Amino acid sequence: GPLDKDVVVLVHYKDPHTPRATVEEGRMEGGKELMSNPAIMLEFFPKFSSLQAACEFVFVVDRSESMSDTYMKSAKDTLILFLKSIPPGCYFNIIGFGSRYEHLFPKS
């Protein structure tokens, strides 16, 4: 059915290099809850025209016998989240280890 797969929403800013500030006033009734406190979030993404930087992510995954089904599923779900979050143009590799280690790819 329609709910068999994750919903993926990609958001692209019209102008990602414009600084932004978001203010959350908090709940006025007070209390010690997290949402009762005011908060501010600042976003800025400087534009570096002369800087060319490559990025590479290497994920190391424990595949030893100590990893139960629950831990392995959690590691898998976390790895999928990270892989979906890698910026375009970046390289990655996955190294699994247990009694021995192996790379998913010979080279990132």
mmCIF file of C-alpha atoms in Angstrom:
data_model
loop_
_atom_site.group_PDB
_atom_site.id
_atom_site.type_symbol
_atom_site.label_atom_id
_atom_site.label_comp_id
_atom_site.label_asym_id
_atom_site.label_seq_id
_atom_site.Cartn_x
_atom_site.Cartn_y
_atom_site.Cartn_z
ATOM 1 C CA GLY A 1 0.000 0.000 0.000
ATOM 2 C CA PRO A 2 0.972 3.680 0.035
ATOM 3 C CA LEU A 3 2.468 3.490 3.553
ATOM 4 C CA ASP A 4 4.888 0.650 2.769
ATOM 5 C CA LYS A 5 7.798 3.024 2.081
ATOM 6 C CA ASP A 6 9.403 6.005 3.782
ATOM 7 C CA VAL A 7 8.375 9.462 2.693
ATOM 8 C CA VAL A 8 11.415 11.506 1.669
ATOM 9 C CA VAL A 9 11.079 15.277 1.524
ATOM 10 C CA LEU A 10 13.930 17.268 -0.002
ATOM 11 C CA VAL A 11 13.963 20.975 0.792
ATOM 12 C CA HIS A 12 16.073 23.330 -1.319
ATOM 13 C CA TYR A 13 16.343 26.952 -0.227
ATOM 14 C CA LYS A 14 15.804 29.589 -2.899
ATOM 15 C CA ASP A 15 18.887 31.426 -1.623
ATOM 16 C CA PRO A 16 20.805 29.194 0.798
ATOM 17 C CA HIS A 17 23.445 31.861 1.566
ATOM 18 C CA THR A 18 20.993 34.332 3.124
ATOM 19 C CA PRO A 19 21.330 34.395 6.937
ATOM 20 C CA ARG A 20 18.149 33.509 8.816
ATOM 21 C CA ALA A 21 16.955 33.700 12.414
ATOM 22 C CA THR A 22 14.006 31.761 13.803
ATOM 23 C CA VAL A 23 12.562 32.703 17.200
ATOM 24 C CA GLU A 24 10.394 30.400 19.324
ATOM 25 C CA GLU A 25 8.701 32.320 22.124
ATOM 26 C CA GLY A 26 7.924 29.278 24.230
ATOM 27 C CA ARG A 27 4.773 28.605 26.193
ATOM 28 C CA MET A 28 3.660 31.509 28.310
ATOM 29 C CA GLU A 29 2.247 29.329 31.119
ATOM 30 C CA GLY A 30 5.808 28.555 32.272
ATOM 31 C CA GLY A 31 6.876 25.316 33.831
ATOM 32 C CA LYS A 32 10.066 23.331 33.557
ATOM 33 C CA GLU A 33 9.322 21.680 30.236
ATOM 34 C CA LEU A 34 11.670 22.161 27.312
ATOM 35 C CA MET A 35 8.992 23.847 25.195
ATOM 36 C CA SER A 36 8.298 26.486 27.890
ATOM 37 C CA ASN A 37 11.681 28.144 27.309
ATOM 38 C CA PRO A 38 12.219 30.692 24.528
ATOM 39 C CA ALA A 39 14.755 29.709 21.874
ATOM 40 C CA ILE A 40 16.448 31.192 18.818
ATOM 41 C CA MET A 41 18.052 29.370 15.912
ATOM 42 C CA LEU A 42 20.547 31.098 13.639
ATOM 43 C CA GLU A 43 21.356 29.737 10.202
ATOM 44 C CA PHE A 44 24.153 30.890 7.986
ATOM 45 C CA PHE A 45 25.916 29.183 5.136
ATOM 46 C CA PRO A 46 28.794 31.299 3.830
ATOM 47 C CA LYS A 47 29.564 31.277 0.139
ATOM 48 C CA PHE A 48 33.194 30.352 -0.607
ATOM 49 C CA SER A 49 33.758 30.860 -4.311
ATOM 50 C CA SER A 50 37.476 30.036 -4.305
ATOM 51 C CA LEU A 51 37.393 27.009 -1.995
ATOM 52 C CA GLN A 52 36.993 23.579 -3.510
ATOM 53 C CA ALA A 53 36.713 20.891 -0.861
ATOM 54 C CA ALA A 54 35.987 17.244 -1.420
ATOM 55 C CA CYS A 55 34.252 15.352 1.327
ATOM 56 C CA GLU A 56 34.518 11.723 2.262
ATOM 57 C CA PHE A 57 32.615 9.768 4.886
ATOM 58 C CA VAL A 58 33.818 6.422 6.204
ATOM 59 C CA PHE A 59 31.298 4.487 8.265
ATOM 60 C CA VAL A 60 32.570 1.754 10.578
ATOM 61 C CA VAL A 61 29.987 -0.882 11.495
ATOM 62 C CA ASP A 62 30.386 -3.528 14.206
ATOM 63 C CA ARG A 63 29.259 -6.878 12.788
ATOM 64 C CA SER A 64 30.617 -9.021 15.593
ATOM 65 C CA GLU A 65 28.587 -11.662 17.405
ATOM 66 C CA SER A 66 27.896 -9.200 20.223
ATOM 67 C CA MET A 67 25.571 -7.283 17.892
ATOM 68 C CA SER A 68 22.110 -8.718 18.556
ATOM 69 C CA ASP A 69 19.317 -8.422 16.004
ATOM 70 C CA THR A 70 18.062 -5.269 17.738
ATOM 71 C CA TYR A 71 21.478 -3.568 17.694
ATOM 72 C CA MET A 72 22.101 -4.608 14.088
ATOM 73 C CA LYS A 73 18.717 -3.240 12.975
ATOM 74 C CA SER A 74 19.441 0.025 14.793
ATOM 75 C CA ALA A 75 22.884 0.243 13.142
ATOM 76 C CA LYS A 76 21.313 -0.448 9.728
ATOM 77 C CA ASP A 77 18.600 2.192 10.193
ATOM 78 C CA THR A 78 21.160 4.758 11.370
ATOM 79 C CA LEU A 79 23.469 3.999 8.444
ATOM 80 C CA ILE A 80 20.604 4.413 5.966
ATOM 81 C CA LEU A 81 19.760 7.791 7.529
ATOM 82 C CA PHE A 82 23.391 8.935 7.204
ATOM 83 C CA LEU A 83 23.661 7.700 3.614
ATOM 84 C CA LYS A 84 20.520 9.636 2.663
ATOM 85 C CA SER A 85 22.022 12.752 4.297
ATOM 86 C CA ILE A 86 25.365 12.774 2.482
ATOM 87 C CA PRO A 87 25.668 15.897 0.314
ATOM 88 C CA PRO A 88 25.847 15.389 -3.464
ATOM 89 C CA GLY A 89 29.386 14.946 -4.774
ATOM 90 C CA CYS A 90 30.753 13.378 -1.587
ATOM 91 C CA TYR A 91 32.413 9.993 -1.405
ATOM 92 C CA PHE A 92 31.684 7.297 1.156
ATOM 93 C CA ASN A 93 32.692 3.805 2.143
ATOM 94 C CA ILE A 94 31.518 1.326 4.757
ATOM 95 C CA ILE A 95 33.899 -0.829 6.771
ATOM 96 C CA GLY A 96 32.366 -3.770 8.586
ATOM 97 C CA PHE A 97 34.296 -5.525 11.310
ATOM 98 C CA GLY A 98 33.881 -8.584 13.491
ATOM 99 C CA SER A 99 36.484 -11.366 13.576
ATOM 100 C CA ARG A 100 37.892 -9.670 10.461
ATOM 101 C CA TYR A 101 37.167 -6.470 8.562
ATOM 102 C CA GLU A 102 36.192 -5.699 4.987
ATOM 103 C CA HIS A 103 35.364 -2.636 2.893
ATOM 104 C CA LEU A 104 32.139 -2.387 0.942
ATOM 105 C CA PHE A 105 34.107 -0.755 -1.901
ATOM 106 C CA PRO A 106 37.847 -1.106 -2.602
ATOM 107 C CA LYS A 107 38.024 2.697 -2.809
ATOM 108 C CA SER A 108 35.686 5.489 -1.618
#
